[in-house]
Every structure is written in C-alpha cells, then in structure tokens.
Amino acid sequence: VILMKGFIFRLQKVLDHRIDVENNKKDEFVKSRMEYIKQQEHLESLKQEIIKANKIKPKKSTNISSYITMNNYKTALKEKTEAQKKKVDIYRESMNQKKEEFLESKRDRKVIEKLKDKAYKEFIIDQNKNEQKQNDEFALYGYMKK
C-alpha cells in the first residue's frame, strides 16, 4: 500500500506493537523447532546405536563378564532411548504451543492491517470527494465570471 501524503492511521502504534509481538513469537517458534529437531536427531542416533549393538554377536570364546557388560550396555541404550522419546514428546508439545502462539499473533496483526487498509481506502474516497468538490467550485467560479 502506497500511502498518500496526509494519511495518518490512528492505530499505527498498535500495529507496530503487534508486528513486534509477531516477530518475537516467530523467533521463539523457530528456536523451539530447531531444538525439537536436535532432540529428534539425538533419538535417531540412539536408535542407530541400538541397531549396531544388536548386530554384535558374542564369540564362543567370550567370557561371561564381557557378555554381561554388553547386555548392560544394551539395557542402558534402551533406557536412554525411552527417556529421549519422552524428551522429544515434551519438545514437540512446546514447539506446537509456540507455533500456535505465533499463528495467533499473526492473525492479530492481520486484523489491524485490514483496519489500516480500510481506513486508507476511506481516506482516498474522502480525498477524491474533496478534490471533486474543489473542481466543481472552480468550474462554477469560472462560469460565474463569464
């Protein structure tokens, strides 16, 4: 929207504030999304470690302590994976909440922008009416002078 000289939107400070809020909410959403992705990648790496550990077959010459150690390692990996799944769920929920807050702030900004567009259109209509009235007066003045 190209603003004409003389147009003043009385809610401009509100619009500016809502734009700032929207930008902050967007930043928060992006950060939470990045953290969620990071946590999800960590979960995937744990799953890959489990797959690798399960592929390792004990040799017949392996002593019992090595077998127990490997079993404890696999158990620890499974526990870490379960804990990480819960962590990923928490980050997903946080990300979804931040996304909803961002979308809400975006809707709030758009409401004020629509009001601004409407006010600008009314301003243009008033300007055109005033210009037409002035032209009619000049024409009448010119006609009366003859």
Coordinates of C-alpha atoms in Angstrom, one line a residue:
V1 CA 0.0 0.0 0.0
I2 CA 1.5 3.3 -1.1
L3 CA 0.4 5.9 1.4
M4 CA -0.7 9.3 0.3
K5 CA 0.5 12.4 2.0
G6 CA -1.7 13.3 4.9
F7 CA -2.9 9.8 5.7
I8 CA -2.4 9.1 9.4
F9 CA -3.5 5.7 10.8
R10 CA -4.6 6.3 14.4
L11 CA -3.8 2.7 15.4
Q12 CA -0.3 2.7 13.9
K13 CA 1.4 2.2 17.3
V14 CA -0.9 -0.8 18.0
L15 CA 0.1 -2.2 14.6
D16 CA 3.8 -1.7 15.2
H17 CA 3.4 -3.4 18.6
R18 CA 1.6 -6.4 17.0
I19 CA 4.3 -6.7 14.4
D20 CA 7.0 -6.7 17.1
V21 CA 5.0 -9.4 19.1
E22 CA 4.6 -11.5 15.9
N23 CA 8.3 -11.3 15.2
N24 CA 9.2 -12.3 18.7
K25 CA 6.7 -15.2 18.6
K26 CA 8.1 -16.3 15.2
D27 CA 11.7 -16.3 16.7
E28 CA 10.5 -18.4 19.7
F29 CA 8.8 -20.8 17.4
V30 CA 11.9 -21.2 15.1
K31 CA 14.1 -21.8 18.2
S32 CA 11.8 -24.4 19.6
R33 CA 11.5 -26.1 16.3
M34 CA 15.3 -26.2 16.0
E35 CA 15.6 -27.7 19.5
Y36 CA 12.9 -30.2 18.7
I37 CA 14.8 -31.3 15.5
K38 CA 18.0 -31.6 17.5
Q39 CA 16.4 -33.8 20.1
Q40 CA 14.8 -35.9 17.4
E41 CA 18.2 -36.4 15.7
H42 CA 19.6 -37.5 19.1
L43 CA 16.8 -40.0 19.4
E44 CA 17.6 -41.4 16.0
S45 CA 21.3 -41.7 16.8
L46 CA 20.4 -43.7 19.9
K47 CA 18.2 -46.0 17.8
Q48 CA 21.1 -46.5 15.4
E49 CA 23.4 -47.4 18.3
I50 CA 20.9 -50.0 19.5
I51 CA 20.8 -51.5 16.0
K52 CA 24.6 -51.6 15.9
A53 CA 24.8 -53.2 19.4
N54 CA 22.2 -55.8 18.4
K55 CA 24.3 -56.8 15.4
I56 CA 27.3 -57.6 17.5
K57 CA 27.4 -61.4 18.1
P58 CA 29.4 -62.7 21.1
K59 CA 32.2 -65.1 20.2
K60 CA 32.2 -68.5 21.7
S61 CA 35.4 -67.6 23.5
T62 CA 33.8 -64.5 25.1
N63 CA 33.9 -64.7 28.9
I64 CA 30.8 -64.1 31.0
S65 CA 31.8 -60.6 32.2
S66 CA 32.1 -59.4 28.6
Y67 CA 28.6 -60.8 27.9
I68 CA 27.2 -59.1 31.0
T69 CA 28.9 -55.8 30.1
M70 CA 27.4 -56.0 26.6
N71 CA 24.0 -56.8 28.0
N72 CA 24.2 -53.9 30.4
Y73 CA 25.2 -51.6 27.6
K74 CA 22.2 -52.6 25.5
T75 CA 19.9 -52.1 28.5
A76 CA 21.4 -48.7 29.2
L77 CA 20.8 -47.7 25.5
K78 CA 17.2 -48.8 25.6
E79 CA 16.7 -46.8 28.8
K80 CA 18.3 -43.7 27.2
T81 CA 16.1 -44.2 24.1
E82 CA 12.9 -44.3 26.2
A83 CA 14.0 -41.2 28.2
Q84 CA 14.8 -39.5 24.9
K85 CA 11.4 -40.4 23.4
K86 CA 9.8 -38.6 26.4
K87 CA 12.1 -35.6 25.9
V88 CA 11.2 -35.5 22.2
D89 CA 7.5 -35.5 23.1
I90 CA 8.0 -32.6 25.5
Y91 CA 9.8 -30.6 22.9
R92 CA 7.2 -31.4 20.3
E93 CA 4.5 -30.1 22.6
S94 CA 6.4 -27.0 23.3
M95 CA 7.1 -26.4 19.6
N96 CA 3.4 -26.9 18.8
Q97 CA 2.4 -24.4 21.5
K98 CA 4.9 -21.8 20.2
K99 CA 3.6 -22.4 16.7
E100 CA 0.0 -21.7 17.9
E101 CA 1.1 -18.5 19.7
F102 CA 2.9 -17.4 16.5
L103 CA -0.1 -18.0 14.3
E104 CA -2.4 -16.2 16.8
S105 CA -0.1 -13.2 16.8
K106 CA -0.1 -13.3 13.0
R107 CA -3.9 -13.2 13.0
D108 CA -3.9 -10.3 15.5
R109 CA -1.6 -8.3 13.2
K110 CA -3.7 -9.0 10.1
V111 CA -6.8 -7.7 11.9
I112 CA -5.1 -4.3 12.5
E113 CA -3.7 -4.3 8.9
K114 CA -7.2 -4.8 7.5
L115 CA -8.4 -1.9 9.6
K116 CA -5.5 0.2 8.2
D117 CA -6.3 -0.8 4.6
K118 CA -10.0 0.1 5.2
A119 CA -9.1 3.5 6.8
Y120 CA -6.7 4.2 3.8
K121 CA -9.5 3.4 1.3
E122 CA -11.9 5.7 3.2
F123 CA -9.2 8.4 3.2
I124 CA -8.7 8.1 -0.6
I125 CA -12.5 8.3 -1.1
D126 CA -12.6 11.5 1.1
Q127 CA -9.7 12.9 -0.8
N128 CA -11.4 12.3 -4.2
K129 CA -14.6 13.8 -2.9
N130 CA -12.8 16.9 -1.7
E131 CA -10.9 17.2 -5.0
Q132 CA -14.1 16.8 -7.0
K133 CA -15.8 19.4 -4.8
Q134 CA -12.9 21.8 -5.3
N135 CA -13.0 21.2 -9.1
D136 CA -16.8 21.9 -9.1
E137 CA -16.2 25.1 -7.2
F138 CA -13.5 26.2 -9.7
A139 CA -15.8 25.4 -12.6
L140 CA -18.7 27.3 -11.0
Y141 CA -16.5 30.2 -10.2
G142 CA -15.1 30.3 -13.8
Y143 CA -18.7 30.1 -15.2
M144 CA -19.9 32.9 -13.0
K145 CA -17.0 35.1 -14.0
K146 CA -18.1 35.0 -17.7

